[in-house]
Amino acid sequence: MIAVFCGTAFAQAQEEQPRKHGILFVAFGSSMPEGQVAIDAMESAVQRAYPGTEIRTAFTSRIIMRKLAKEENRIVDEPAIALAKMAYEGFTDVAVVSTHVIPGAEYQDLEAVVDGFKLMHERGTKAGFHSIALSKPLLSDGHDIERLAQVLEHTYADDLKDGAVVLIGHGTHHFADAAYSALQTVLWQKSPNFFFGAVEGVMTYDNVLANLKRTKLRKVTVAPAMLVAGDHAANDIGGDEPDSWKSLLTAEGYKVTPKPRGLGEIEGVQRLYIEKLREAWGENQPK
Ligand code: CO
């Protein structure tokens, strides 16, 4: 790549420049301390994998960034701003960590930002990086679905023994929503007590309930299958409002236990994300 794009004097200048590696950790963001737990856990896992490399954080939710600025005086940049700052500060080889679960619309938005910075380098401008990589979402191919199912089976082994485990993802109108249907199929190969639903998309509450009713199970563990156990976990899934998954299932006669633990808090899931990062960064990662 470098040889192809940099036959200029600028390229020689770039090669003489000492390399400075950096990681940009990107999450949707959470304004809740319960949600921040998973973000911190994931960032620490990335730092342990790359102990000598500086990590910056960016969020993609403007609503959350505004809320944090207003209520906690905490400024978090969006990815484009964070990358511009890193370029200005002389980082040469950057890896952007996607914490997305599926390659949906939000991942594509991040991809577009990263592609913009790639283009700057290819055009030889001084604004870009020598290299920039973007890690893939947790579920990017069939192999990923199997590996995540294995981690979840291990994580919820005790709850699966004598009850149902209903995992609830975010879901989306985007075609990538299909990854969740595939995950449900693989989870059923692990245990007939595993159910997958989502707050948006085709994996609706009604579907999960219909599937649950075909079993004799009376105990149900509900847990988010989202990076963080934030607002959706606290309200839509385990909240006391009459339309939360917990309340609806309780009204159906189930004994419901919410487990508000984000995927980012599960060690096995952290490992899968780190593998994605190593894969994407490839030969440009710090030696
Ligand atoms: Co949402």
Short mmCIF file of N, CA and C in Angstrom, two decimals, residues 45-130:
data_model
loop_
_atom_site.label_atom_id
_atom_site.label_comp_id
_atom_site.label_asym_id
_atom_site.label_seq_id
_atom_site.Cartn_x
_atom_site.Cartn_y
_atom_site.Cartn_z
N ALA A 45 -9.28 -3.74 29.16
CA ALA A 45 -8.87 -4.95 28.44
C ALA A 45 -8.01 -4.58 27.23
N VAL A 46 -8.39 -3.51 26.53
CA VAL A 46 -7.60 -3.05 25.37
C VAL A 46 -6.22 -2.58 25.85
N GLN A 47 -6.21 -1.86 26.98
CA GLN A 47 -4.93 -1.36 27.50
C GLN A 47 -4.01 -2.52 27.91
N ARG A 48 -4.59 -3.58 28.49
CA ARG A 48 -3.78 -4.74 28.88
C ARG A 48 -3.21 -5.43 27.64
N ALA A 49 -3.96 -5.41 26.53
CA ALA A 49 -3.48 -6.03 25.30
C ALA A 49 -2.38 -5.19 24.65
N TYR A 50 -2.44 -3.88 24.82
CA TYR A 50 -1.44 -2.96 24.26
C TYR A 50 -0.94 -2.05 25.38
N PRO A 51 -0.11 -2.61 26.30
CA PRO A 51 0.24 -1.86 27.52
C PRO A 51 0.98 -0.55 27.27
N GLY A 52 1.74 -0.48 26.21
CA GLY A 52 2.53 0.75 26.00
C GLY A 52 1.87 1.76 25.08
N THR A 53 0.66 1.51 24.67
CA THR A 53 0.03 2.36 23.65
C THR A 53 -1.04 3.26 24.27
N GLU A 54 -0.98 4.54 23.90
CA GLU A 54 -1.95 5.48 24.46
C GLU A 54 -3.35 5.25 23.86
N ILE A 55 -4.36 5.28 24.73
CA ILE A 55 -5.74 5.08 24.29
C ILE A 55 -6.54 6.35 24.50
N ARG A 56 -7.22 6.77 23.45
CA ARG A 56 -8.18 7.88 23.57
C ARG A 56 -9.58 7.32 23.44
N THR A 57 -10.55 8.06 23.96
CA THR A 57 -11.94 7.60 23.94
C THR A 57 -12.80 8.54 23.12
N ALA A 58 -13.70 7.97 22.33
CA ALA A 58 -14.71 8.79 21.64
C ALA A 58 -16.06 8.11 21.79
N PHE A 59 -17.10 8.93 21.87
CA PHE A 59 -18.48 8.40 21.89
C PHE A 59 -19.16 8.82 20.59
N THR A 60 -20.20 8.08 20.23
CA THR A 60 -20.92 8.45 19.00
C THR A 60 -22.29 9.07 19.28
N SER A 61 -22.78 8.96 20.50
CA SER A 61 -24.09 9.53 20.80
C SER A 61 -23.96 10.99 21.21
N ARG A 62 -24.47 11.89 20.36
CA ARG A 62 -24.38 13.32 20.69
C ARG A 62 -25.22 13.66 21.90
N ILE A 63 -26.36 12.95 22.05
CA ILE A 63 -27.23 13.22 23.21
C ILE A 63 -26.45 12.93 24.50
N ILE A 64 -25.74 11.80 24.52
CA ILE A 64 -24.98 11.44 25.72
C ILE A 64 -23.81 12.40 25.94
N MET A 65 -23.13 12.77 24.84
CA MET A 65 -21.99 13.70 24.99
C MET A 65 -22.45 15.03 25.56
N ARG A 66 -23.62 15.51 25.07
CA ARG A 66 -24.16 16.78 25.57
C ARG A 66 -24.53 16.67 27.05
N LYS A 67 -25.13 15.53 27.39
CA LYS A 67 -25.56 15.30 28.77
C LYS A 67 -24.35 15.26 29.72
N LEU A 68 -23.30 14.56 29.30
CA LEU A 68 -22.09 14.45 30.12
C LEU A 68 -21.43 15.82 30.30
N ALA A 69 -21.42 16.61 29.23
CA ALA A 69 -20.81 17.93 29.30
C ALA A 69 -21.59 18.82 30.26
N LYS A 70 -22.90 18.76 30.16
CA LYS A 70 -23.77 19.63 30.95
C LYS A 70 -23.81 19.21 32.42
N GLU A 71 -23.96 17.91 32.64
CA GLU A 71 -24.20 17.45 34.02
C GLU A 71 -22.93 17.10 34.78
N GLU A 72 -21.89 16.66 34.05
CA GLU A 72 -20.69 16.21 34.76
C GLU A 72 -19.45 16.99 34.35
N ASN A 73 -19.68 17.95 33.45
CA ASN A 73 -18.55 18.74 32.98
C ASN A 73 -17.48 17.84 32.34
N ARG A 74 -17.93 16.74 31.78
CA ARG A 74 -16.99 15.78 31.17
C ARG A 74 -17.10 15.90 29.64
N ILE A 75 -15.99 16.21 29.01
CA ILE A 75 -15.99 16.38 27.56
C ILE A 75 -15.47 15.10 26.90
N VAL A 76 -16.31 14.48 26.09
CA VAL A 76 -15.88 13.33 25.29
C VAL A 76 -16.06 13.72 23.83
N ASP A 77 -15.04 13.48 23.02
CA ASP A 77 -15.11 13.85 21.60
C ASP A 77 -15.86 12.80 20.79
N GLU A 78 -16.38 13.22 19.65
CA GLU A 78 -16.90 12.24 18.69
C GLU A 78 -15.69 11.75 17.87
N PRO A 79 -15.82 10.62 17.16
CA PRO A 79 -14.65 10.00 16.51
C PRO A 79 -13.87 10.94 15.57
N ALA A 80 -14.56 11.70 14.74
CA ALA A 80 -13.85 12.54 13.77
C ALA A 80 -12.97 13.58 14.48
N ILE A 81 -13.51 14.17 15.55
CA ILE A 81 -12.76 15.19 16.30
C ILE A 81 -11.58 14.53 17.01
N ALA A 82 -11.83 13.38 17.65
CA ALA A 82 -10.76 12.69 18.37
C ALA A 82 -9.63 12.31 17.41
N LEU A 83 -9.98 11.85 16.21
CA LEU A 83 -8.94 11.46 15.24
C LEU A 83 -8.19 12.69 14.73
N ALA A 84 -8.90 13.78 14.51
CA ALA A 84 -8.23 15.01 14.05
C ALA A 84 -7.22 15.47 15.09
N LYS A 85 -7.59 15.39 16.36
CA LYS A 85 -6.67 15.78 17.44
C LYS A 85 -5.45 14.86 17.46
N MET A 86 -5.69 13.56 17.28
CA MET A 86 -4.57 12.59 17.30
C MET A 86 -3.62 12.85 16.14
N ALA A 87 -4.17 13.17 14.98
CA ALA A 87 -3.33 13.47 13.81
C ALA A 87 -2.49 14.72 14.09
N TYR A 88 -3.13 15.72 14.65
CA TYR A 88 -2.46 16.98 14.97
C TYR A 88 -1.34 16.77 15.98
N GLU A 89 -1.57 15.81 16.91
CA GLU A 89 -0.57 15.55 17.96
C GLU A 89 0.53 14.60 17.50
N GLY A 90 0.51 14.20 16.25
CA GLY A 90 1.62 13.43 15.70
C GLY A 90 1.52 11.92 15.79
N PHE A 91 0.36 11.41 16.11
CA PHE A 91 0.17 9.95 16.04
C PHE A 91 0.29 9.54 14.56
N THR A 92 1.01 8.45 14.31
CA THR A 92 1.21 8.04 12.91
C THR A 92 0.41 6.79 12.55
N ASP A 93 0.26 5.87 13.52
CA ASP A 93 -0.40 4.60 13.24
C ASP A 93 -1.50 4.37 14.27
N VAL A 94 -2.73 4.49 13.81
CA VAL A 94 -3.86 4.49 14.73
C VAL A 94 -4.78 3.31 14.44
N ALA A 95 -5.26 2.70 15.51
CA ALA A 95 -6.30 1.68 15.40
C ALA A 95 -7.55 2.20 16.08
N VAL A 96 -8.65 2.14 15.36
CA VAL A 96 -9.93 2.54 15.92
C VAL A 96 -10.65 1.27 16.36
N VAL A 97 -11.02 1.23 17.64
CA VAL A 97 -11.70 0.04 18.18
C VAL A 97 -13.21 0.24 18.10
N SER A 98 -13.83 -0.57 17.28
CA SER A 98 -15.30 -0.58 17.23
C SER A 98 -15.80 -1.47 18.35
N THR A 99 -16.75 -0.97 19.13
CA THR A 99 -17.36 -1.81 20.17
C THR A 99 -18.78 -2.21 19.75
N HIS A 100 -19.04 -2.08 18.44
CA HIS A 100 -20.37 -2.44 17.93
C HIS A 100 -20.55 -3.95 18.01
N VAL A 101 -21.80 -4.37 18.18
CA VAL A 101 -22.09 -5.80 18.23
C VAL A 101 -22.31 -6.34 16.81
N ILE A 102 -22.99 -5.56 15.98
CA ILE A 102 -23.27 -5.99 14.60
C ILE A 102 -22.82 -4.90 13.62
N PRO A 103 -22.56 -5.26 12.37
CA PRO A 103 -22.17 -4.24 11.37
C PRO A 103 -23.39 -3.52 10.81
N GLY A 104 -24.06 -2.75 11.65
CA GLY A 104 -25.25 -2.01 11.24
C GLY A 104 -24.93 -0.58 10.85
N ALA A 105 -25.93 0.28 10.93
CA ALA A 105 -25.79 1.66 10.46
C ALA A 105 -24.74 2.44 11.27
N GLU A 106 -24.67 2.18 12.58
CA GLU A 106 -23.72 2.94 13.41
C GLU A 106 -22.28 2.55 13.08
N TYR A 107 -22.07 1.27 12.78
CA TYR A 107 -20.72 0.84 12.38
C TYR A 107 -20.35 1.47 11.03
N GLN A 108 -21.31 1.51 10.13
CA GLN A 108 -21.04 2.10 8.81
C GLN A 108 -20.69 3.58 8.92
N ASP A 109 -21.34 4.28 9.85
CA ASP A 109 -21.01 5.70 10.07
C ASP A 109 -19.55 5.83 10.51
N LEU A 110 -19.12 4.95 11.41
CA LEU A 110 -17.73 5.00 11.91
C LEU A 110 -16.76 4.65 10.78
N GLU A 111 -17.15 3.67 9.96
CA GLU A 111 -16.33 3.26 8.82
C GLU A 111 -16.11 4.46 7.87
N ALA A 112 -17.16 5.23 7.68
CA ALA A 112 -17.07 6.39 6.77
C ALA A 112 -16.07 7.41 7.30
N VAL A 113 -16.07 7.61 8.62
CA VAL A 113 -15.12 8.56 9.24
C VAL A 113 -13.69 8.05 9.04
N VAL A 114 -13.48 6.76 9.31
CA VAL A 114 -12.14 6.17 9.18
C VAL A 114 -11.69 6.23 7.70
N ASP A 115 -12.60 5.93 6.80
CA ASP A 115 -12.28 5.98 5.36
C ASP A 115 -11.83 7.38 4.95
N GLY A 116 -12.44 8.39 5.53
CA GLY A 116 -12.05 9.77 5.24
C GLY A 116 -10.59 10.01 5.61
N PHE A 117 -10.19 9.51 6.77
CA PHE A 117 -8.79 9.69 7.20
C PHE A 117 -7.84 8.87 6.34
N LYS A 118 -8.29 7.68 5.90
CA LYS A 118 -7.47 6.86 5.00
C LYS A 118 -7.20 7.62 3.71
N LEU A 119 -8.24 8.24 3.21
CA LEU A 119 -8.15 8.97 1.95
C LEU A 119 -7.15 10.12 2.04
N MET A 120 -7.12 10.79 3.20
CA MET A 120 -6.18 11.89 3.39
C MET A 120 -4.76 11.40 3.18
N HIS A 121 -4.47 10.21 3.74
CA HIS A 121 -3.12 9.68 3.61
C HIS A 121 -2.83 9.30 2.17
N GLU A 122 -3.80 8.65 1.55
CA GLU A 122 -3.59 8.19 0.17
C GLU A 122 -3.38 9.37 -0.76
N ARG A 123 -3.98 10.50 -0.44
CA ARG A 123 -3.81 11.70 -1.25
C ARG A 123 -2.53 12.45 -0.87
N GLY A 124 -1.85 11.98 0.19
CA GLY A 124 -0.59 12.60 0.58
C GLY A 124 -0.74 13.90 1.35
N THR A 125 -1.89 14.14 1.95
CA THR A 125 -2.01 15.36 2.75
C THR A 125 -1.34 15.13 4.09
N LYS A 126 -1.04 16.20 4.78
CA LYS A 126 -0.36 16.07 6.07
C LYS A 126 -1.36 15.85 7.20
N ALA A 127 -2.65 15.89 6.88
CA ALA A 127 -3.67 15.80 7.94
C ALA A 127 -3.93 14.38 8.40
N GLY A 128 -3.60 13.40 7.57
CA GLY A 128 -3.97 12.02 7.90
C GLY A 128 -2.90 11.29 8.69
N PHE A 129 -3.03 9.97 8.76
CA PHE A 129 -2.08 9.12 9.47
C PHE A 129 -1.29 8.29 8.46
N HIS A 130 -0.16 7.79 8.90
CA HIS A 130 0.59 6.84 8.08
C HIS A 130 -0.27 5.60 7.85
#
